[in-house]
Amino acid sequence: AVNYITKAIEIDPKNSDARMNIATIYLKQGKHDQAEKQYRMILKDLVYENQYITYYNLASIELLRGNKKKAKSLLSESVAVNENYCPAFFKLGKISFDEGNYKYAKRMFKEASMGLCYKIPEPQYYMALSLIKLNEYFEAEQVLETMMENFALTKWESTAQNEILRLKKINSLENSDSLQAKKSKRKFFTPDF
């Protein structure tokens, strides 16, 4: 495949689709520098319609290198070019979730679940996890219940169901803690002087 794609690029150096293919092969082979070089050449093609994928793939390389800041910038470019590109929103959400920025992560996961992306379970699941981290338990449970309906008879149904059970344990523990706090109003006895 690499030989044929390379020949296609030799015949037509402006063939950005061929460059995208060879760069993706390099990326999967772990040849990040070679992949980046091809992606950067694609960015120079001002009429190429899939630049949002180019930015996404460059962000993937930066994440592999441990450069989250640059990755976030490239992912933002990706969604600026195509505001319906779910994978970029999802990856932005994952980075923010891992950094503990649950409010922004929730927003990105919601974007990654919109439009044609509603059939993808991962953003919805992580949106529920973000809601749990934000102590928005009712909303999280609603998302998980919707997942159980939409992804019935898949692993995501049982994953959502397990998360609901965990959520109910959290709720019952918090309710018993607050009930215990109300019951145990301490009375301090001071000696008479």
PDB file of C-alpha atoms in Angstrom:
ATOM      1  CA  ALA A   1       0.000   0.000   0.000  1.00  0.00           C
ATOM      2  CA  VAL A   2       2.814   2.390   0.904  1.00  0.00           C
ATOM      3  CA  ASN A   3       4.454   1.819  -2.501  1.00  0.00           C
ATOM      4  CA  TYR A   4       1.252   2.545  -4.422  1.00  0.00           C
ATOM      5  CA  ILE A   5       0.441   5.631  -2.355  1.00  0.00           C
ATOM      6  CA  THR A   6       4.003   6.903  -2.742  1.00  0.00           C
ATOM      7  CA  LYS A   7       3.736   6.485  -6.523  1.00  0.00           C
ATOM      8  CA  ALA A   8       0.409   8.347  -6.504  1.00  0.00           C
ATOM      9  CA  ILE A   9       2.077  11.256  -4.683  1.00  0.00           C
ATOM     10  CA  GLU A  10       5.006  11.209  -7.144  1.00  0.00           C
ATOM     11  CA  ILE A  11       2.554  11.424 -10.063  1.00  0.00           C
ATOM     12  CA  ASP A  12       0.472  14.140  -8.367  1.00  0.00           C
ATOM     13  CA  PRO A  13       2.235  15.920  -5.472  1.00  0.00           C
ATOM     14  CA  LYS A  14      -0.990  17.857  -4.772  1.00  0.00           C
ATOM     15  CA  ASN A  15      -2.936  14.666  -4.049  1.00  0.00           C
ATOM     16  CA  SER A  16      -3.838  15.424  -0.431  1.00  0.00           C
ATOM     17  CA  ASP A  17      -5.965  12.296  -0.063  1.00  0.00           C
ATOM     18  CA  ALA A  18      -2.939  10.157  -0.885  1.00  0.00           C
ATOM     19  CA  ARG A  19      -0.846  12.179   1.577  1.00  0.00           C
ATOM     20  CA  MET A  20      -3.532  11.669   4.227  1.00  0.00           C
ATOM     21  CA  ASN A  21      -3.401   7.919   3.620  1.00  0.00           C
ATOM     22  CA  ILE A  22       0.386   7.666   3.799  1.00  0.00           C
ATOM     23  CA  ALA A  23       0.505   9.915   6.873  1.00  0.00           C
ATOM     24  CA  THR A  24      -2.085   7.758   8.626  1.00  0.00           C
ATOM     25  CA  ILE A  25      -0.074   4.633   7.836  1.00  0.00           C
ATOM     26  CA  TYR A  26       3.033   6.319   9.252  1.00  0.00           C
ATOM     27  CA  LEU A  27       1.079   7.329  12.348  1.00  0.00           C
ATOM     28  CA  LYS A  28      -0.078   3.750  12.940  1.00  0.00           C
ATOM     29  CA  GLN A  29       3.479   2.526  12.439  1.00  0.00           C
ATOM     30  CA  GLY A  30       4.725   4.953  15.099  1.00  0.00           C
ATOM     31  CA  LYS A  31       6.647   7.068  12.576  1.00  0.00           C
ATOM     32  CA  HIS A  32       5.367  10.316  14.048  1.00  0.00           C
ATOM     33  CA  ASP A  33       7.853  12.672  12.407  1.00  0.00           C
ATOM     34  CA  GLN A  34       7.136  11.288   8.939  1.00  0.00           C
ATOM     35  CA  ALA A  35       3.384  11.434   9.563  1.00  0.00           C
ATOM     36  CA  GLU A  36       3.597  15.008  10.829  1.00  0.00           C
ATOM     37  CA  LYS A  37       5.585  16.056   7.748  1.00  0.00           C
ATOM     38  CA  GLN A  38       2.836  14.727   5.466  1.00  0.00           C
ATOM     39  CA  TYR A  39       0.043  16.300   7.535  1.00  0.00           C
ATOM     40  CA  ARG A  40       1.840  19.661   7.469  1.00  0.00           C
ATOM     41  CA  MET A  41       2.056  19.439   3.669  1.00  0.00           C
ATOM     42  CA  ILE A  42      -1.694  18.776   3.541  1.00  0.00           C
ATOM     43  CA  LEU A  43      -2.332  21.951   5.555  1.00  0.00           C
ATOM     44  CA  LYS A  44      -0.738  23.931   2.712  1.00  0.00           C
ATOM     45  CA  ASP A  45      -3.491  22.700   0.377  1.00  0.00           C
ATOM     46  CA  LEU A  46      -5.963  25.548   0.906  1.00  0.00           C
ATOM     47  CA  VAL A  47      -8.780  23.849  -1.030  1.00  0.00           C
ATOM     48  CA  TYR A  48      -8.590  20.474   0.707  1.00  0.00           C
ATOM     49  CA  GLU A  49     -11.990  19.763   2.266  1.00  0.00           C
ATOM     50  CA  ASN A  50     -10.851  17.476   5.096  1.00  0.00           C
ATOM     51  CA  GLN A  51      -8.467  19.764   6.947  1.00  0.00           C
ATOM     52  CA  TYR A  52     -10.373  19.102  10.171  1.00  0.00           C
ATOM     53  CA  ILE A  53      -9.091  15.513  10.003  1.00  0.00           C
ATOM     54  CA  THR A  54      -5.567  16.790   9.392  1.00  0.00           C
ATOM     55  CA  TYR A  55      -5.750  18.937  12.542  1.00  0.00           C
ATOM     56  CA  TYR A  56      -7.203  15.996  14.483  1.00  0.00           C
ATOM     57  CA  ASN A  57      -4.395  13.693  13.382  1.00  0.00           C
ATOM     58  CA  LEU A  58      -1.741  16.286  14.223  1.00  0.00           C
ATOM     59  CA  ALA A  59      -3.357  16.572  17.661  1.00  0.00           C
ATOM     60  CA  SER A  60      -3.114  12.791  18.034  1.00  0.00           C
ATOM     61  CA  ILE A  61       0.616  13.004  17.341  1.00  0.00           C
ATOM     62  CA  GLU A  62       1.021  15.763  19.933  1.00  0.00           C
ATOM     63  CA  LEU A  63      -0.836  13.680  22.515  1.00  0.00           C
ATOM     64  CA  LEU A  64       1.468  10.758  21.814  1.00  0.00           C
ATOM     65  CA  ARG A  65       4.372  13.142  22.433  1.00  0.00           C
ATOM     66  CA  GLY A  66       2.773  14.305  25.690  1.00  0.00           C
ATOM     67  CA  ASN A  67       2.081  17.843  24.486  1.00  0.00           C
ATOM     68  CA  LYS A  68      -1.520  18.360  25.651  1.00  0.00           C
ATOM     69  CA  LYS A  69      -1.487  22.121  25.212  1.00  0.00           C
ATOM     70  CA  LYS A  70      -0.579  21.913  21.526  1.00  0.00           C
ATOM     71  CA  ALA A  71      -3.011  19.005  21.048  1.00  0.00           C
ATOM     72  CA  LYS A  72      -5.865  21.082  22.491  1.00  0.00           C
ATOM     73  CA  SER A  73      -5.006  23.941  20.158  1.00  0.00           C
ATOM     74  CA  LEU A  74      -5.047  21.632  17.127  1.00  0.00           C
ATOM     75  CA  LEU A  75      -8.319  20.028  18.213  1.00  0.00           C
ATOM     76  CA  SER A  76      -9.827  23.502  18.554  1.00  0.00           C
ATOM     77  CA  GLU A  77      -8.714  24.165  14.973  1.00  0.00           C
ATOM     78  CA  SER A  78     -10.383  20.935  13.925  1.00  0.00           C
ATOM     79  CA  VAL A  79     -13.777  21.878  15.380  1.00  0.00           C
ATOM     80  CA  ALA A  80     -13.416  25.424  14.043  1.00  0.00           C
ATOM     81  CA  VAL A  81     -13.134  23.978  10.525  1.00  0.00           C
ATOM     82  CA  ASN A  82     -15.916  21.421  11.066  1.00  0.00           C
ATOM     83  CA  GLU A  83     -18.208  22.058  14.013  1.00  0.00           C
ATOM     84  CA  ASN A  84     -19.796  18.616  13.564  1.00  0.00           C
ATOM     85  CA  TYR A  85     -16.612  16.564  13.899  1.00  0.00           C
ATOM     86  CA  CYS A  86     -17.410  14.429  16.940  1.00  0.00           C
ATOM     87  CA  PRO A  87     -13.986  12.791  17.456  1.00  0.00           C
ATOM     88  CA  ALA A  88     -12.313  16.180  18.017  1.00  0.00           C
ATOM     89  CA  PHE A  89     -14.933  17.231  20.578  1.00  0.00           C
ATOM     90  CA  PHE A  90     -14.608  13.857  22.294  1.00  0.00           C
ATOM     91  CA  LYS A  91     -10.819  14.077  22.467  1.00  0.00           C
ATOM     92  CA  LEU A  92     -11.046  17.646  23.843  1.00  0.00           C
ATOM     93  CA  GLY A  93     -13.457  16.329  26.454  1.00  0.00           C
ATOM     94  CA  LYS A  94     -11.158  13.451  27.417  1.00  0.00           C
ATOM     95  CA  ILE A  95      -8.174  15.760  27.853  1.00  0.00           C
ATOM     96  CA  SER A  96     -10.229  18.135  30.014  1.00  0.00           C
ATOM     97  CA  PHE A  97     -11.684  15.244  32.022  1.00  0.00           C
ATOM     98  CA  ASP A  98      -8.204  13.859  32.704  1.00  0.00           C
ATOM     99  CA  GLU A  99      -7.097  17.344  33.814  1.00  0.00           C
ATOM    100  CA  GLY A 100     -10.042  17.594  36.219  1.00  0.00           C
ATOM    101  CA  ASN A 101     -11.831  20.327  34.260  1.00  0.00           C
ATOM    102  CA  TYR A 102     -15.175  18.519  34.423  1.00  0.00           C
ATOM    103  CA  LYS A 103     -17.353  21.479  33.492  1.00  0.00           C
ATOM    104  CA  TYR A 104     -15.567  22.018  30.170  1.00  0.00           C
ATOM    105  CA  ALA A 105     -15.354  18.242  29.632  1.00  0.00           C
ATOM    106  CA  LYS A 106     -19.122  17.971  30.079  1.00  0.00           C
ATOM    107  CA  ARG A 107     -19.613  20.642  27.415  1.00  0.00           C
ATOM    108  CA  MET A 108     -17.275  18.883  24.976  1.00  0.00           C
ATOM    109  CA  PHE A 109     -18.890  15.484  25.563  1.00  0.00           C
ATOM    110  CA  LYS A 110     -22.294  17.041  24.965  1.00  0.00           C
ATOM    111  CA  GLU A 111     -21.043  18.462  21.647  1.00  0.00           C
ATOM    112  CA  ALA A 112     -19.603  15.040  20.791  1.00  0.00           C
ATOM    113  CA  SER A 113     -23.069  13.522  21.327  1.00  0.00           C
ATOM    114  CA  MET A 114     -25.001  15.888  19.058  1.00  0.00           C
ATOM    115  CA  GLY A 115     -26.300  15.457  15.524  1.00  0.00           C
ATOM    116  CA  LEU A 116     -25.055  12.364  13.753  1.00  0.00           C
ATOM    117  CA  CYS A 117     -22.892  11.554  16.773  1.00  0.00           C
ATOM    118  CA  TYR A 118     -25.819  10.509  18.966  1.00  0.00           C
ATOM    119  CA  LYS A 119     -25.150   6.887  17.978  1.00  0.00           C
ATOM    120  CA  ILE A 120     -21.681   6.946  19.570  1.00  0.00           C
ATOM    121  CA  PRO A 121     -21.840   5.748  23.203  1.00  0.00           C
ATOM    122  CA  GLU A 122     -18.461   6.886  24.574  1.00  0.00           C
ATOM    123  CA  PRO A 123     -19.171  10.652  24.664  1.00  0.00           C
ATOM    124  CA  GLN A 124     -22.481  10.032  26.418  1.00  0.00           C
ATOM    125  CA  TYR A 125     -20.846   7.786  28.988  1.00  0.00           C
ATOM    126  CA  TYR A 126     -18.114  10.309  29.708  1.00  0.00           C
ATOM    127  CA  MET A 127     -20.694  13.085  29.891  1.00  0.00           C
ATOM    128  CA  ALA A 128     -22.400  11.074  32.659  1.00  0.00           C
ATOM    129  CA  LEU A 129     -19.052  10.622  34.431  1.00  0.00           C
ATOM    130  CA  SER A 130     -18.432  14.379  34.193  1.00  0.00           C
ATOM    131  CA  LEU A 131     -21.866  15.075  35.661  1.00  0.00           C
ATOM    132  CA  ILE A 132     -21.099  12.706  38.539  1.00  0.00           C
ATOM    133  CA  LYS A 133     -17.818  14.514  39.198  1.00  0.00           C
ATOM    134  CA  LEU A 134     -19.807  17.780  39.262  1.00  0.00           C
ATOM    135  CA  ASN A 135     -22.285  16.215  41.761  1.00  0.00           C
ATOM    136  CA  GLU A 136     -25.088  16.554  39.205  1.00  0.00           C
ATOM    137  CA  TYR A 137     -26.395  13.080  39.999  1.00  0.00           C
ATOM    138  CA  PHE A 138     -29.942  13.417  38.655  1.00  0.00           C
ATOM    139  CA  GLU A 139     -28.691  14.586  35.239  1.00  0.00           C
ATOM    140  CA  ALA A 140     -26.060  11.831  35.188  1.00  0.00           C
ATOM    141  CA  GLU A 141     -28.685   9.202  35.897  1.00  0.00           C
ATOM    142  CA  GLN A 142     -30.856  10.544  33.069  1.00  0.00           C
ATOM    143  CA  VAL A 143     -27.940  10.278  30.608  1.00  0.00           C
ATOM    144  CA  LEU A 144     -27.180   6.735  31.763  1.00  0.00           C
ATOM    145  CA  GLU A 145     -30.822   5.657  31.494  1.00  0.00           C
ATOM    146  CA  THR A 146     -30.965   7.056  27.960  1.00  0.00           C
ATOM    147  CA  MET A 147     -27.822   5.071  27.167  1.00  0.00           C
ATOM    148  CA  MET A 148     -29.460   1.910  28.444  1.00  0.00           C
ATOM    149  CA  GLU A 149     -32.360   2.476  26.043  1.00  0.00           C
ATOM    150  CA  ASN A 150     -30.293   3.550  23.044  1.00  0.00           C
ATOM    151  CA  PHE A 151     -27.623   0.885  23.402  1.00  0.00           C
ATOM    152  CA  ALA A 152     -29.729  -2.023  24.661  1.00  0.00           C
ATOM    153  CA  LEU A 153     -28.183  -5.463  24.273  1.00  0.00           C
ATOM    154  CA  THR A 154     -24.663  -4.037  23.990  1.00  0.00           C
ATOM    155  CA  LYS A 155     -21.863  -3.769  26.529  1.00  0.00           C
ATOM    156  CA  TRP A 156     -22.854  -0.112  26.967  1.00  0.00           C
ATOM    157  CA  GLU A 157     -26.214  -1.081  28.451  1.00  0.00           C
ATOM    158  CA  SER A 158     -24.526  -3.047  31.233  1.00  0.00           C
ATOM    159  CA  THR A 159     -21.846  -0.352  31.656  1.00  0.00           C
ATOM    160  CA  ALA A 160     -24.552   2.297  32.116  1.00  0.00           C
ATOM    161  CA  GLN A 161     -26.502   0.027  34.449  1.00  0.00           C
ATOM    162  CA  ASN A 162     -23.415  -0.572  36.623  1.00  0.00           C
ATOM    163  CA  GLU A 163     -22.766   3.163  36.768  1.00  0.00           C
ATOM    164  CA  ILE A 164     -26.368   3.795  37.870  1.00  0.00           C
ATOM    165  CA  LEU A 165     -25.923   1.253  40.688  1.00  0.00           C
ATOM    166  CA  ARG A 166     -22.694   2.981  41.733  1.00  0.00           C
ATOM    167  CA  LEU A 167     -24.481   6.337  41.570  1.00  0.00           C
ATOM    168  CA  LYS A 168     -27.281   5.069  43.829  1.00  0.00           C
ATOM    169  CA  LYS A 169     -24.667   3.915  46.370  1.00  0.00           C
ATOM    170  CA  ILE A 170     -23.084   7.372  46.313  1.00  0.00           C
ATOM    171  CA  ASN A 171     -26.512   8.962  46.821  1.00  0.00           C
ATOM    172  CA  SER A 172     -27.438   6.668  49.695  1.00  0.00           C
ATOM    173  CA  LEU A 173     -24.069   7.250  51.404  1.00  0.00           C
ATOM    174  CA  GLU A 174     -24.427  11.013  51.092  1.00  0.00           C
ATOM    175  CA  ASN A 175     -28.000  10.892  52.371  1.00  0.00           C
ATOM    176  CA  SER A 176     -27.026   8.755  55.370  1.00  0.00           C
ATOM    177  CA  ASP A 177     -24.072  11.064  56.133  1.00  0.00           C
ATOM    178  CA  SER A 178     -26.281  14.147  56.114  1.00  0.00           C
ATOM    179  CA  LEU A 179     -28.912  12.348  58.203  1.00  0.00           C
ATOM    180  CA  GLN A 180     -26.229  11.293  60.678  1.00  0.00           C
ATOM    181  CA  ALA A 181     -24.968  14.875  60.880  1.00  0.00           C
ATOM    182  CA  LYS A 182     -28.472  16.116  61.715  1.00  0.00           C
ATOM    183  CA  LYS A 183     -28.943  13.479  64.432  1.00  0.00           C
ATOM    184  CA  SER A 184     -25.661  14.039  66.157  1.00  0.00           C
ATOM    185  CA  LYS A 185     -25.910  17.639  67.231  1.00  0.00           C
ATOM    186  CA  ARG A 186     -23.261  17.639  69.863  1.00  0.00           C
ATOM    187  CA  LYS A 187     -24.006  19.015  73.251  1.00  0.00           C
ATOM    188  CA  PHE A 188     -21.081  20.339  75.131  1.00  0.00           C
ATOM    189  CA  PHE A 189     -21.284  20.413  78.882  1.00  0.00           C
ATOM    190  CA  THR A 190     -19.225  23.007  80.655  1.00  0.00           C
ATOM    191  CA  PRO A 191     -18.468  22.866  84.335  1.00  0.00           C
ATOM    192  CA  ASP A 192     -20.056  25.392  86.650  1.00  0.00           C
ATOM    193  CA  PHE A 193     -17.605  27.834  88.160  1.00  0.00           C
TER     194      PHE A 193
END
